[in-house]
Amino acid sequence: MDVDMIFKIAAIGIIVAILNQLLVRSGREEQAMLTTLAGLIVVLSMLVTQISALFGTIKSLFGL
Amino acid sequence: MNIVAISFIGILTATISLTLKKYNGEISFVVAVIGSVLIFLSVLLNLNSISDTVNSIFSTANINSTYIAILLKAMGICFLTEFACDCCIDAGQKALANNISLAGKILVLVTAIPLYQEVLNTVLSLTGGAV
């Protein structure tokens, strides 16, 4: 089990939140929104690989 | 499967998710989903050895292997549906969760239909074709 994945995503979340706050305070709302979106996409791509591994395991295990 | 590690991962994920919720709601949800995926994966990888044992037990008991396949398939559908349903409820989409649950129920029914057919055939053969 790789718990590192959870820490990695938590770190991405914290960094994106801080960047978002900084950019909003300096009056760049659009860039803040784009940063949030980029962070979300990176995290989602990690999630999708994990979920596909899970579904593949279920498929092979239960003969779906 | 180490229950201590699994419990630890659960508590850790819940804490991280709760901390992130205020600042970044989407990523907090993703952390929760990743945690459950990891726990689920570790459980399923251990289930692999049980599956072989169950197969050998059923083959010793002379039970048709297609029944076991149907049983396992229904179990897999239930696991998947439950997982997707709970993720949707976590994300606050109850209607979506209910629809997934409905689809799962229907799919289990469709998978189990050959068994009903078999029972019906047995009943018919016992009564000599007369109902």
Coordinates of N, CA and C in Angstrom, one line a residue:
Chain A
M1 N 0.8 -1.2 0.0 CA 0.0 0.0 0.0 C 0.9 1.2 0.0
D2 N 0.6 2.1 -0.9 CA 1.4 3.4 -0.9 C 0.6 4.5 -0.3
V3 N 0.9 4.8 1.0 CA 0.2 5.9 1.7 C 0.7 7.2 1.1
D4 N 1.9 7.2 0.4 CA 2.5 8.4 -0.1 C 1.5 9.1 -1.0
M5 N 0.7 8.4 -1.7 CA -0.3 9.0 -2.6 C -1.2 10.0 -1.9
I6 N -1.6 9.6 -0.7 CA -2.5 10.5 0.1 C -1.7 11.8 0.5
F7 N -0.5 11.6 0.9 CA 0.3 12.8 1.3 C 0.6 13.7 0.1
K8 N 0.9 13.0 -1.0 CA 1.2 13.8 -2.2 C 0.0 14.7 -2.6
I9 N -1.2 14.1 -2.5 CA -2.4 14.8 -2.9 C -2.7 15.9 -1.9
A10 N -2.5 15.6 -0.6 CA -2.7 16.6 0.4 C -1.8 17.8 0.2
A11 N -0.5 17.5 -0.2 CA 0.5 18.5 -0.4 C 0.1 19.4 -1.6
I12 N -0.4 18.8 -2.6 CA -0.8 19.5 -3.8 C -2.0 20.4 -3.4
G13 N -2.9 19.9 -2.6 CA -4.1 20.7 -2.2 C -3.6 21.9 -1.4
I14 N -2.7 21.7 -0.4 CA -2.2 22.8 0.4 C -1.5 23.9 -0.5
I15 N -0.7 23.4 -1.4 CA 0.1 24.4 -2.2 C -0.9 25.2 -3.1
V16 N -1.9 24.4 -3.7 CA -2.8 25.1 -4.5 C -3.6 26.1 -3.8
A17 N -4.0 25.8 -2.5 CA -4.8 26.7 -1.7 C -4.0 27.9 -1.4
I18 N -2.7 27.8 -1.0 CA -1.9 28.9 -0.7 C -1.7 29.8 -1.9
L19 N -1.4 29.2 -3.1 CA -1.2 30.0 -4.3 C -2.5 30.7 -4.6
N20 N -3.6 30.1 -4.5 CA -4.9 30.7 -4.7 C -5.1 31.9 -3.9
Q21 N -4.8 31.8 -2.6 CA -5.0 32.9 -1.6 C -4.1 34.1 -2.1
L22 N -2.8 33.7 -2.4 CA -1.8 34.8 -2.8 C -2.3 35.5 -4.0
L23 N -2.8 34.7 -5.0 CA -3.1 35.4 -6.3 C -4.4 36.2 -6.1
V24 N -5.3 35.7 -5.3 CA -6.6 36.5 -5.0 C -6.2 37.8 -4.3
R25 N -5.3 37.7 -3.3 CA -5.0 38.9 -2.6 C -4.3 40.0 -3.5
S26 N -3.5 39.5 -4.5 CA -2.8 40.4 -5.3 C -3.7 40.8 -6.5
G27 N -4.9 40.5 -6.5 CA -5.9 40.9 -7.5 C -5.9 40.2 -8.8
R28 N -5.4 39.0 -8.8 CA -5.4 38.2 -10.1 C -6.3 37.0 -10.0
E29 N -7.6 37.4 -10.0 CA -8.6 36.3 -9.8 C -8.6 35.2 -10.9
E30 N -8.3 35.7 -12.1 CA -8.3 34.7 -13.2 C -7.2 33.7 -13.1
Q31 N -6.0 34.2 -12.8 CA -4.9 33.2 -12.6 C -5.1 32.3 -11.4
A32 N -5.8 32.8 -10.4 CA -6.1 32.0 -9.2 C -7.0 30.9 -9.6
M33 N -8.0 31.2 -10.4 CA -9.0 30.2 -10.8 C -8.3 29.1 -11.7
L34 N -7.4 29.6 -12.6 CA -6.7 28.7 -13.4 C -5.7 27.8 -12.6
T35 N -5.1 28.3 -11.6 CA -4.2 27.5 -10.7 C -5.0 26.4 -10.0
T36 N -6.2 26.8 -9.5 CA -7.1 25.8 -8.9 C -7.4 24.7 -9.8
L37 N -7.8 25.1 -11.1 CA -8.2 24.2 -12.1 C -7.1 23.2 -12.4
A38 N -5.8 23.8 -12.5 CA -4.7 22.9 -12.9 C -4.4 21.9 -11.8
G39 N -4.5 22.4 -10.5 CA -4.3 21.5 -9.4 C -5.3 20.4 -9.4
L40 N -6.5 20.7 -9.7 CA -7.6 19.7 -9.7 C -7.4 18.7 -10.8
I41 N -6.9 19.2 -12.0 CA -6.7 18.2 -13.1 C -5.6 17.3 -12.8
V42 N -4.5 17.8 -12.2 CA -3.3 16.9 -11.8 C -3.8 15.8 -10.8
V43 N -4.6 16.3 -9.8 CA -5.0 15.3 -8.8 C -6.0 14.3 -9.4
L44 N -6.9 14.8 -10.3 CA -7.8 13.9 -10.9 C -7.1 12.8 -11.7
S45 N -6.0 13.2 -12.4 CA -5.3 12.2 -13.2 C -4.7 11.1 -12.4
M46 N -4.2 11.6 -11.2 CA -3.7 10.5 -10.2 C -4.9 9.6 -9.7
L47 N -6.0 10.3 -9.5 CA -7.2 9.5 -9.0 C -7.6 8.5 -10.0
V48 N -7.6 8.9 -11.3 CA -8.1 8.1 -12.3 C -7.3 6.8 -12.5
T49 N -5.9 7.0 -12.4 CA -5.1 5.8 -12.5 C -5.3 4.8 -11.4
Q50 N -5.5 5.3 -10.2 CA -5.8 4.4 -9.0 C -7.1 3.7 -9.2
I51 N -8.1 4.5 -9.6 CA -9.5 3.9 -9.7 C -9.5 2.8 -10.8
S52 N -8.7 3.1 -11.9 CA -8.6 2.1 -13.0 C -8.0 0.8 -12.5
A53 N -6.9 1.0 -11.6 CA -6.3 -0.2 -11.0 C -7.3 -1.0 -10.2
L54 N -8.1 -0.2 -9.4 CA -9.1 -0.9 -8.5 C -10.1 -1.6 -9.4
F55 N -10.6 -1.0 -10.4 CA -11.7 -1.6 -11.2 C -11.1 -2.8 -12.0
G56 N -9.8 -2.7 -12.4 CA -9.2 -3.8 -13.1 C -9.1 -5.0 -12.2
T57 N -8.7 -4.8 -10.9 CA -8.6 -5.9 -9.9 C -10.0 -6.5 -9.7
I58 N -11.0 -5.7 -9.6 CA -12.4 -6.2 -9.3 C -12.8 -7.0 -10.5
K59 N -12.5 -6.5 -11.7 CA -12.9 -7.2 -13.0 C -12.3 -8.6 -13.0
S60 N -10.9 -8.7 -12.8 CA -10.3 -9.9 -12.9 C -10.6 -10.9 -11.8
L61 N -10.9 -10.3 -10.6 CA -11.2 -11.2 -9.4 C -12.6 -11.8 -9.5
F62 N -13.6 -11.0 -9.9 CA -14.9 -11.5 -9.9 C -15.4 -11.9 -11.3
G63 N -14.5 -11.9 -12.3 CA -14.9 -12.3 -13.6 C -16.0 -11.5 -14.3
L64 N -16.0 -10.2 -14.0 CA -17.0 -9.4 -14.6 C -16.8 -9.2 -16.1
Chain B
M1 N -3.1 -8.7 5.1 CA -3.9 -7.5 5.4 C -3.6 -7.1 6.9
N2 N -3.2 -5.9 7.1 CA -2.9 -5.5 8.4 C -3.9 -4.5 8.9
I3 N -4.7 -4.9 9.8 CA -5.9 -4.1 10.2 C -5.4 -2.8 10.9
V4 N -4.2 -2.8 11.6 CA -3.7 -1.6 12.2 C -3.4 -0.6 11.1
A5 N -2.7 -1.0 10.1 CA -2.4 -0.1 9.0 C -3.6 0.4 8.3
I6 N -4.6 -0.4 8.1 CA -5.8 0.1 7.4 C -6.6 1.1 8.3
S7 N -6.7 0.8 9.6 CA -7.3 1.8 10.5 C -6.6 3.1 10.5
F8 N -5.2 3.0 10.5 CA -4.4 4.2 10.5 C -4.6 5.0 9.2
I9 N -4.6 4.3 8.1 CA -4.9 5.0 6.8 C -6.2 5.7 6.8
G10 N -7.2 5.1 7.4 CA -8.6 5.6 7.4 C -8.6 6.9 8.2
I11 N -8.0 6.9 9.5 CA -8.0 8.1 10.3 C -7.2 9.2 9.7
L12 N -6.1 8.8 9.1 CA -5.2 9.8 8.5 C -5.9 10.5 7.3
T13 N -6.5 9.7 6.5 CA -7.3 10.3 5.4 C -8.4 11.2 5.8
A14 N -9.1 10.8 6.8 CA -10.2 11.6 7.3 C -9.7 12.9 7.9
T15 N -8.5 12.9 8.6 CA -8.0 14.1 9.1 C -7.5 15.1 8.0
I16 N -6.8 14.5 7.0 CA -6.3 15.3 5.9 C -7.5 15.9 5.2
S17 N -8.5 15.1 4.9 CA -9.6 15.6 4.2 C -10.3 16.7 4.9
L18 N -10.5 16.6 6.2 CA -11.1 17.6 7.0 C -10.3 18.9 7.0
T19 N -9.0 18.7 7.1 CA -8.2 19.9 7.1 C -8.3 20.7 5.8
L20 N -8.3 19.9 4.7 CA -8.3 20.6 3.4 C -9.7 21.1 3.0
K21 N -10.7 20.7 3.7 CA -12.1 21.0 3.2 C -12.3 22.5 3.2
K22 N -11.8 23.2 4.2 CA -12.0 24.6 4.3 C -11.4 25.4 3.1
Y23 N -10.2 24.9 2.7 CA -9.5 25.7 1.7 C -9.7 25.2 0.3
N24 N -9.9 23.9 0.1 CA -9.9 23.3 -1.2 C -10.9 22.1 -1.2
G25 N -12.1 22.4 -1.4 CA -13.1 21.3 -1.2 C -13.0 20.2 -2.2
E26 N -12.6 20.4 -3.5 CA -12.5 19.4 -4.5 C -11.4 18.4 -4.1
I27 N -10.3 19.0 -3.7 CA -9.1 18.1 -3.5 C -9.3 17.3 -2.2
S28 N -10.1 17.9 -1.2 CA -10.4 17.2 0.0 C -11.2 15.9 -0.3
F29 N -12.2 16.1 -1.3 CA -13.0 14.9 -1.7 C -12.1 13.9 -2.4
V30 N -11.1 14.3 -3.2 CA -10.3 13.4 -3.9 C -9.4 12.6 -2.9
V31 N -8.9 13.3 -1.9 CA -8.1 12.6 -0.9 C -8.9 11.5 -0.2
A32 N -10.2 11.8 0.1 CA -11.0 10.8 0.7 C -11.2 9.6 -0.2
V33 N -11.5 9.9 -1.5 CA -11.7 8.8 -2.5 C -10.4 8.0 -2.6
I34 N -9.2 8.6 -2.7 CA -8.0 7.9 -2.8 C -7.8 7.0 -1.6
G35 N -8.1 7.5 -0.4 CA -7.9 6.7 0.8 C -8.7 5.4 0.7
S36 N -10.0 5.6 0.3 CA -10.9 4.4 0.3 C -10.4 3.5 -0.8
V37 N -9.9 4.0 -2.0 CA -9.4 3.2 -3.1 C -8.3 2.3 -2.6
L38 N -7.3 3.0 -1.8 CA -6.2 2.2 -1.3 C -6.6 1.1 -0.4
I39 N -7.5 1.4 0.5 CA -7.9 0.4 1.5 C -8.6 -0.8 0.7
F40 N -9.5 -0.4 -0.2 CA -10.2 -1.4 -1.0 C -9.3 -2.3 -1.8
L41 N -8.3 -1.7 -2.4 CA -7.3 -2.4 -3.2 C -6.6 -3.4 -2.3
S42 N -6.1 -3.0 -1.1 CA -5.4 -3.9 -0.3 C -6.2 -5.1 0.2
V43 N -7.5 -4.8 0.4 CA -8.4 -5.9 0.8 C -8.6 -6.9 -0.3
L44 N -8.8 -6.3 -1.5 CA -9.1 -7.2 -2.7 C -7.9 -8.1 -3.0
L45 N -6.7 -7.5 -2.9 CA -5.5 -8.3 -3.3 C -5.4 -9.5 -2.3
N46 N -5.9 -9.4 -1.1 CA -5.9 -10.5 -0.2 C -7.0 -11.5 -0.5
L47 N -8.1 -11.0 -1.1 CA -9.2 -11.8 -1.4 C -8.9 -12.8 -2.5
N48 N -7.8 -12.5 -3.2 CA -7.4 -13.3 -4.4 C -7.2 -14.8 -4.0
S49 N -6.5 -15.0 -2.8 CA -6.2 -16.3 -2.3 C -7.4 -17.1 -1.9
I50 N -8.4 -16.3 -1.3 CA -9.7 -16.9 -0.9 C -10.4 -17.5 -2.1
S51 N -10.4 -16.7 -3.2 CA -11.2 -17.1 -4.4 C -10.7 -18.5 -4.8
D52 N -9.4 -18.8 -4.8 CA -9.0 -20.1 -5.2 C -9.5 -21.2 -4.3
T53 N -9.5 -20.9 -3.0 CA -10.0 -21.9 -2.0 C -11.4 -22.2 -2.2
V54 N -12.2 -21.1 -2.4 CA -13.7 -21.3 -2.6 C -13.9 -22.1 -3.9
N55 N -13.2 -21.9 -4.9 CA -13.3 -22.6 -6.2 C -13.0 -24.1 -6.0
S56 N -12.0 -24.4 -5.2 CA -11.6 -25.8 -5.0 C -12.7 -26.5 -4.1
I57 N -13.2 -25.8 -3.1 CA -14.3 -26.3 -2.3 C -15.5 -26.7 -3.1
F58 N -15.9 -25.8 -4.0 CA -17.1 -26.0 -4.7 C -16.9 -27.1 -5.8
S59 N -15.6 -27.2 -6.3 CA -15.4 -28.3 -7.3 C -15.4 -29.7 -6.5
T60 N -15.0 -29.7 -5.3 CA -15.0 -30.9 -4.5 C -16.4 -31.3 -4.2
A61 N -17.3 -30.3 -4.0 CA -18.7 -30.6 -3.6 C -19.5 -30.9 -4.9
N62 N -18.9 -30.9 -6.0 CA -19.6 -31.2 -7.3 C -20.7 -30.2 -7.6
I63 N -20.5 -29.0 -7.4 CA -21.4 -27.9 -7.7 C -21.0 -27.3 -9.0
N64 N -22.0 -27.1 -9.9 CA -21.7 -26.5 -11.2 C -20.9 -25.2 -11.1
S65 N -19.8 -25.1 -11.9 CA -18.9 -23.9 -11.7 C -19.6 -22.7 -12.3
T66 N -20.6 -22.8 -13.1 CA -21.3 -21.6 -13.6 C -22.0 -20.9 -12.5
Y67 N -22.5 -21.6 -11.5 CA -23.2 -21.0 -10.4 C -22.2 -20.1 -9.6
I68 N -21.0 -20.7 -9.4 CA -20.0 -19.9 -8.7 C -19.7 -18.7 -9.4
A69 N -19.5 -18.8 -10.7 CA -19.2 -17.6 -11.5 C -20.3 -16.5 -11.4
I70 N -21.6 -17.0 -11.4 CA -22.7 -16.0 -11.2 C -22.6 -15.4 -9.9
L71 N -22.3 -16.2 -8.8 CA -22.3 -15.7 -7.5 C -21.2 -14.6 -7.3
L72 N -20.0 -15.0 -7.9 CA -18.8 -14.0 -7.8 C -19.1 -12.8 -8.5
K73 N -19.8 -12.9 -9.7 CA -20.1 -11.7 -10.5 C -21.0 -10.8 -9.7
A74 N -22.1 -11.4 -9.1 CA -23.0 -10.6 -8.4 C -22.3 -9.9 -7.2
M75 N -21.3 -10.6 -6.6 CA -20.6 -10.0 -5.5 C -19.8 -8.8 -6.0
G76 N -19.1 -9.0 -7.1 CA -18.3 -7.9 -7.7 C -19.1 -6.7 -8.0
I77 N -20.3 -6.9 -8.6 CA -21.2 -5.8 -8.9 C -21.6 -5.1 -7.7
C78 N -21.9 -5.9 -6.6 CA -22.3 -5.2 -5.3 C -21.2 -4.4 -4.8
F79 N -20.0 -4.9 -4.8 CA -18.8 -4.1 -4.3 C -18.7 -2.8 -5.0
L80 N -18.7 -2.9 -6.4 CA -18.5 -1.7 -7.2 C -19.5 -0.7 -7.0
T81 N -20.8 -1.2 -6.9 CA -21.9 -0.3 -6.8 C -21.8 0.4 -5.4
E82 N -21.5 -0.3 -4.4 CA -21.4 0.3 -3.1 C -20.4 1.4 -3.0
F83 N -19.2 1.0 -3.6 CA -18.1 2.0 -3.6 C -18.5 3.3 -4.3
A84 N -19.1 3.2 -5.6 CA -19.5 4.3 -6.4 C -20.5 5.1 -5.6
C85 N -21.5 4.4 -5.0 CA -22.6 5.0 -4.3 C -22.1 5.9 -3.2
D86 N -21.2 5.3 -2.4 CA -20.7 6.0 -1.2 C -19.9 7.2 -1.6
C87 N -19.1 7.1 -2.7 CA -18.3 8.3 -3.2 C -19.3 9.4 -3.6
C88 N -20.4 9.0 -4.3 CA -21.3 10.1 -4.7 C -22.0 10.7 -3.5
I89 N -22.3 9.9 -2.5 CA -23.0 10.5 -1.3 C -22.0 11.4 -0.6
D90 N -20.7 11.0 -0.6 CA -19.6 11.9 0.0 C -19.6 13.2 -0.7
A91 N -19.7 13.2 -2.1 CA -19.7 14.4 -2.9 C -21.0 15.2 -2.8
G92 N -21.9 14.7 -2.0 CA -23.2 15.4 -1.8 C -24.2 15.2 -2.9
Q93 N -24.0 14.1 -3.8 CA -25.0 13.9 -4.9 C -25.8 12.7 -4.6
K94 N -26.9 12.9 -3.8 CA -27.7 11.7 -3.4 C -28.5 11.1 -4.5
A95 N -29.0 11.9 -5.4 CA -29.8 11.4 -6.5 C -28.9 10.5 -7.4
L96 N -27.7 11.0 -7.7 CA -26.8 10.2 -8.5 C -26.5 8.8 -7.8
A97 N -26.3 8.9 -6.5 CA -26.0 7.7 -5.7 C -27.2 6.7 -5.8
N98 N -28.4 7.2 -5.7 CA -29.6 6.4 -5.8 C -29.7 5.7 -7.2
N99 N -29.3 6.5 -8.2 CA -29.4 5.9 -9.6 C -28.4 4.8 -9.8
I100 N -27.2 5.0 -9.2 CA -26.1 4.0 -9.3 C -26.6 2.7 -8.6
S101 N -27.2 3.0 -7.4 CA -27.7 1.8 -6.6 C -28.8 1.0 -7.4
L102 N -29.7 1.8 -8.1 CA -30.7 1.1 -8.9 C -30.1 0.3 -10.0
A103 N -29.1 0.9 -10.7 CA -28.5 0.2 -11.8 C -27.8 -1.1 -11.3
G104 N -27.2 -1.0 -10.1 CA -26.5 -2.2 -9.5 C -27.5 -3.3 -9.2
K105 N -28.7 -2.9 -8.6 CA -29.7 -3.9 -8.3 C -30.2 -4.6 -9.5
I106 N -30.5 -3.8 -10.6 CA -31.0 -4.3 -11.8 C -30.0 -5.3 -12.4
L107 N -28.7 -4.9 -12.4 CA -27.6 -5.7 -13.0 C -27.4 -7.0 -12.3
V108 N -27.6 -7.0 -10.9 CA -27.5 -8.2 -10.1 C -28.6 -9.1 -10.5
L109 N -29.8 -8.5 -10.7 CA -31.0 -9.3 -11.1 C -30.8 -10.0 -12.4
V110 N -30.2 -9.2 -13.4 CA -30.0 -9.7 -14.7 C -29.0 -10.8 -14.7
T111 N -27.9 -10.6 -13.8 CA -26.9 -11.7 -13.7 C -27.5 -13.0 -13.1
A112 N -28.5 -12.8 -12.2 CA -29.0 -14.0 -11.5 C -30.1 -14.7 -12.2
I113 N -30.6 -14.1 -13.3 CA -31.7 -14.7 -14.0 C -31.5 -16.1 -14.5
P114 N -30.4 -16.5 -15.0 CA -30.2 -18.0 -15.3 C -30.4 -18.9 -14.1
L115 N -30.1 -18.4 -12.9 CA -30.4 -19.3 -11.7 C -31.9 -19.5 -11.5
Y116 N -32.7 -18.4 -11.7 CA -34.1 -18.5 -11.6 C -34.7 -19.6 -12.6
Q117 N -34.1 -19.4 -13.8 CA -34.5 -20.4 -14.9 C -34.2 -21.8 -14.5
E118 N -33.1 -22.0 -13.9 CA -32.7 -23.3 -13.4 C -33.6 -23.9 -12.4
V119 N -34.0 -23.0 -11.4 CA -34.9 -23.4 -10.4 C -36.3 -23.8 -11.0
L120 N -36.7 -23.0 -11.9 CA -38.0 -23.3 -12.6 C -37.9 -24.6 -13.3
N121 N -36.8 -24.9 -14.0 CA -36.7 -26.1 -14.7 C -36.7 -27.3 -13.8
T122 N -36.1 -27.2 -12.6 CA -36.1 -28.2 -11.6 C -37.5 -28.5 -11.1
V123 N -38.2 -27.4 -10.8 CA -39.6 -27.6 -10.4 C -40.4 -28.3 -11.4
L124 N -40.3 -27.9 -12.7 CA -41.0 -28.5 -13.7 C -40.7 -29.9 -13.9
S125 N -39.4 -30.3 -13.8 CA -39.1 -31.7 -13.9 C -39.6 -32.5 -12.8
L126 N -39.7 -31.9 -11.5 CA -40.2 -32.7 -10.4 C -41.7 -32.9 -10.5
T127 N -42.4 -31.9 -11.1 CA -43.8 -32.1 -11.2 C -44.2 -32.8 -12.5
G128 N -43.2 -33.2 -13.3 CA -43.4 -33.9 -14.5 C -44.0 -33.1 -15.6
G129 N -43.7 -31.8 -15.6 CA -44.1 -30.9 -16.7 C -45.5 -30.3 -16.4
A130 N -46.2 -30.8 -15.4 CA -47.6 -30.3 -15.1 C -47.5 -29.3 -14.0
V131 N -48.0 -28.1 -14.2 CA -48.0 -27.1 -13.1 C -49.3 -27.2 -12.3

